[in-house]
Tab-separated table of C-alpha atoms in Angstrom:
chain	number	residue	atom	x	y	z
S	260	MET	CA	11.173	-6.657	-2.940
S	261	GLY	CA	14.643	-7.159	-4.495
S	262	ALA	CA	16.237	-4.293	-3.334
S	263	LYS	CA	19.655	-3.692	-1.949
S	264	ALA	CA	18.813	-1.289	-0.036
S	265	VAL	CA	14.976	0.042	1.451
S	266	ARG	CA	13.799	2.775	2.619
S	267	LEU	CA	10.978	3.953	4.881
S	268	TYR	CA	8.414	6.135	2.550
S	269	TYR	CA	5.666	6.603	5.575
S	270	ASP	CA	4.026	5.321	8.094
S	271	GLN	CA	0.323	5.592	8.743
S	272	ALA	CA	-2.995	4.243	11.269
S	273	LEU	CA	-5.647	3.647	9.921
S	274	PHE	CA	-8.940	3.636	12.520
S	275	LYS	CA	-11.841	1.773	10.985
S	276	GLU	CA	-14.313	2.594	13.410
S	277	PRO	CA	-17.858	0.554	14.968
S	278	GLY	CA	-19.958	0.700	11.857
S	279	GLY	CA	-17.211	1.606	9.158
S	280	GLY	CA	-17.473	0.909	5.347
S	281	ARG	CA	-15.661	-1.525	3.421
S	282	THR	CA	-12.260	0.128	1.575
S	283	PRO	CA	-12.381	-0.156	-1.995
S	284	TRP	CA	-10.108	-2.069	-4.496
S	285	HIS	CA	-7.704	-0.497	-5.289
S	286	GLN	CA	-3.888	-0.308	-5.703
S	287	ASP	CA	-1.756	1.928	-3.291
S	288	GLN	CA	0.907	2.613	-5.581
S	289	ILE	CA	-1.195	4.967	-7.765
S	290	TYR	CA	-0.424	7.649	-5.199
S	291	TRP	CA	2.779	7.244	-4.809
S	292	PRO	CA	5.752	9.198	-7.071
S	293	PHE	CA	8.382	6.635	-7.648
S	294	ASN	CA	9.810	5.311	-11.402
S	295	THR	CA	10.029	1.369	-9.591
S	296	ASP	CA	8.171	-1.439	-8.447
S	297	LYS	CA	9.655	-1.723	-5.551
S	298	MET	CA	7.305	-0.838	-3.234
S	299	ILE	CA	5.618	-2.773	0.108
S	300	THR	CA	3.214	-2.493	2.500
S	301	MET	CA	3.085	-4.253	5.517
S	302	TRP	CA	-0.813	-4.056	7.525
S	303	MET	CA	-0.955	-4.567	10.836
S	304	PRO	CA	-3.757	-4.614	12.842
S	305	LEU	CA	-2.527	-3.413	16.314
S	306	VAL	CA	-6.090	-4.898	18.242
S	307	PRO	CA	-6.928	-8.653	17.497
S	308	ILE	CA	-8.775	-8.496	14.537
S	309	SER	CA	-12.097	-10.717	14.036
S	310	GLU	CA	-13.310	-13.030	11.283
S	311	GLU	CA	-15.950	-10.884	11.733
S	312	VAL	CA	-13.838	-7.753	10.967
S	313	GLY	CA	-11.050	-9.712	9.265
S	314	SER	CA	-8.441	-8.838	7.020
S	315	MET	CA	-7.833	-7.013	3.766
S	316	THR	CA	-8.560	-9.286	0.355
S	317	PHE	CA	-5.426	-9.585	-1.757
S	318	ALA	CA	-6.137	-10.349	-5.745
S	319	SER	CA	-3.448	-12.800	-6.294
S	320	GLU	CA	-0.243	-11.637	-8.808
S	321	SER	CA	-2.465	-8.746	-9.997
S	322	GLN	CA	1.198	-6.363	-8.773
S	323	LYS	CA	1.822	-8.225	-11.934
S	324	MET	CA	-0.723	-6.122	-13.906
S	325	GLY	CA	1.580	-2.978	-13.101
S	326	TYR	CA	-0.781	0.259	-13.724
S	327	ILE	CA	-3.779	-0.220	-13.804
S	328	SER	CA	-5.883	2.754	-13.480
S	329	LYS	CA	-5.387	6.444	-12.104
S	330	LEU	CA	-8.932	5.773	-9.742
S	331	VAL	CA	-8.114	7.047	-6.495
S	332	ILE	CA	-9.876	5.359	-3.440
S	333	SER	CA	-13.953	5.572	-4.553
S	334	ASP	CA	-17.857	3.736	-5.297
S	335	GLU	CA	-15.908	3.971	-9.190
S	336	SER	CA	-12.684	2.166	-7.928
S	337	ASP	CA	-14.342	-0.147	-6.507
S	338	ARG	CA	-16.773	-1.401	-9.069
S	339	THR	CA	-14.041	-0.548	-12.230
S	340	LEU	CA	-11.443	-2.814	-10.415
S	341	ALA	CA	-13.905	-5.426	-9.312
S	342	GLY	CA	-14.992	-6.190	-12.902
S	343	TYR	CA	-10.967	-6.019	-13.764
S	344	ILE	CA	-11.074	-8.911	-11.471
S	345	GLU	CA	-13.083	-11.084	-12.798
S	346	ARG	CA	-12.483	-10.366	-15.848
S	347	LYS	CA	-8.709	-11.786	-15.432
S	348	GLY	CA	-10.431	-13.726	-12.780
S	349	PHE	CA	-7.413	-13.299	-9.803
S	350	GLU	CA	-8.155	-16.092	-7.395
S	351	LYS	CA	-9.200	-13.353	-3.843
S	352	VAL	CA	-7.258	-14.462	-1.157
S	353	THR	CA	-7.934	-12.810	2.401
S	354	TYR	CA	-6.054	-14.126	5.842
S	355	GLY	CA	-9.586	-14.046	7.826
S	356	ALA	CA	-8.612	-13.227	12.072
S	357	MET	CA	-5.763	-11.772	13.121
S	358	GLU	CA	-3.921	-11.705	16.000
S	359	ALA	CA	-2.117	-8.256	17.282
S	360	GLY	CA	1.408	-7.325	15.570
S	361	ASP	CA	0.528	-9.835	13.120
S	362	ALA	CA	1.355	-8.980	9.748
S	363	THR	CA	0.352	-9.563	5.754
S	364	PHE	CA	2.692	-7.566	3.040
S	365	HIS	CA	1.910	-6.787	-0.410
S	366	SER	CA	2.982	-4.917	-3.433
S	367	GLY	CA	2.050	-1.101	-4.685
S	368	TRP	CA	0.998	-2.619	-6.942
S	369	THR	CA	-1.506	-5.526	-5.582
S	370	LEU	CA	-5.302	-5.026	-5.502
S	371	HIS	CA	-6.840	-4.990	-2.464
S	372	ASN	CA	-10.061	-3.841	-0.231
S	373	ALA	CA	-10.737	-4.171	3.076
S	374	PRO	CA	-14.690	-5.628	4.406
S	375	SER	CA	-16.408	-3.436	6.608
S	376	ASN	CA	-16.622	-3.284	10.520
S	377	PRO	CA	-19.835	-4.580	11.641
S	378	THR	CA	-19.233	-4.670	15.731
S	379	ASP	CA	-19.049	-2.274	17.738
S	380	GLN	CA	-15.159	-2.174	18.467
S	381	MET	CA	-12.528	0.252	16.195
S	382	ARG	CA	-9.881	-1.616	13.743
S	383	LYS	CA	-6.978	-0.456	14.535
S	384	VAL	CA	-4.367	-0.783	12.186
S	385	MET	CA	-0.537	0.407	11.253
S	386	THR	CA	0.494	0.651	8.307
S	387	VAL	CA	4.069	0.732	7.337
S	388	ILE	CA	5.788	1.803	3.957
S	389	TYR	CA	8.755	0.546	2.162
S	390	VAL	CA	10.133	2.027	-0.866
S	391	ALA	CA	13.709	0.669	-2.761
S	392	ASP	CA	16.591	3.529	-1.616
S	393	ASP	CA	17.583	3.865	-5.552
S	394	ALA	CA	13.812	4.773	-6.423
S	395	VAL	CA	13.999	7.539	-8.919
S	396	ILE	CA	10.914	10.024	-7.623
S	397	VAL	CA	9.109	10.935	-10.761
S	398	GLU	CA	6.668	13.578	-12.407
S	399	PRO	CA	3.430	13.496	-10.520
S	400	ASP	CA	1.226	12.387	-12.953
S	401	SER	CA	-1.762	12.833	-10.896
S	402	ASN	CA	-3.214	14.918	-7.708
S	403	ALA	CA	-3.049	12.294	-6.058
S	404	ARG	CA	0.866	11.417	-6.682
S	405	ARG	CA	1.386	15.709	-6.074
S	406	SER	CA	-0.139	15.330	-2.665
S	407	ASP	CA	2.181	12.662	-1.648
S	408	LEU	CA	5.162	14.135	-2.157
S	409	GLU	CA	4.389	17.215	-0.977
S	410	ALA	CA	3.301	15.520	2.244
S	411	CYS	CA	6.087	12.706	2.261
S	412	LEU	CA	9.358	13.151	0.765
S	413	SER	CA	9.636	16.716	2.458
S	414	GLY	CA	10.612	19.149	-0.204
S	415	GLN	CA	12.616	16.584	-2.478
S	416	LYS	CA	11.707	17.044	-6.393
S	417	PRO	CA	11.723	14.793	-9.155
S	418	GLY	CA	15.027	13.042	-10.886
S	419	GLU	CA	15.870	12.551	-6.895
S	420	THR	CA	16.485	9.400	-4.785
S	421	PRO	CA	14.523	9.264	-0.674
S	422	SER	CA	16.749	10.461	1.222
S	423	SER	CA	14.855	13.073	3.413
S	424	PRO	CA	15.085	12.655	7.350
S	425	LEU	CA	11.500	11.292	6.648
S	426	ASN	CA	12.885	8.389	4.397
S	427	PRO	CA	15.682	6.831	6.438
S	428	LEU	CA	17.566	4.000	5.686
S	429	LEU	CA	16.367	0.918	7.666
S	430	TYR	CA	18.297	-1.737	4.989
S	431	SER	CA	21.336	-2.504	3.428
S	432	GLU	CA	22.906	-5.503	1.733
S	433	ASP	CA	26.086	-3.407	2.608
S	434	TRP	CA	25.615	-3.773	6.661
S	435	GLU	CA	26.154	-7.799	6.164
S	436	ARG	CA	29.130	-7.367	5.604
């Protein structure tokens, strides 16, 4: 991340039911009301994920493009961003089967999607989002960012840095001294 200190932004469990559909192409960071690109998502299966279920697919190097589209996760984001990925020639990378506790990490601006769950088992995944301690909360420019500001930053306001009880400091390079 290139940050001197890192905070928890939020974590969430994502359960994809048996027969659950694919997760469309999207960028996580369109939901996050910050002025920085120093945000990372960890995606970790809580159960073994077979090749049949698979892990996420990433459009390699797409994070370098920054804020591509305000489209929230939808059929429209899937069509629009799939076309964008093709036009830009981004390599698509997936990691297939994963064991419980394995993890992938990606920038908040990385375009990614996830396949459907064709099995009869629940796909259980945990995500943790990390933000640089010096990130500044910005005025939300969308309902998605407004919702995240209210839900994840415990009454904090634009212009402040994340420091609510919901956003503990997890790492500081000063701790190493």
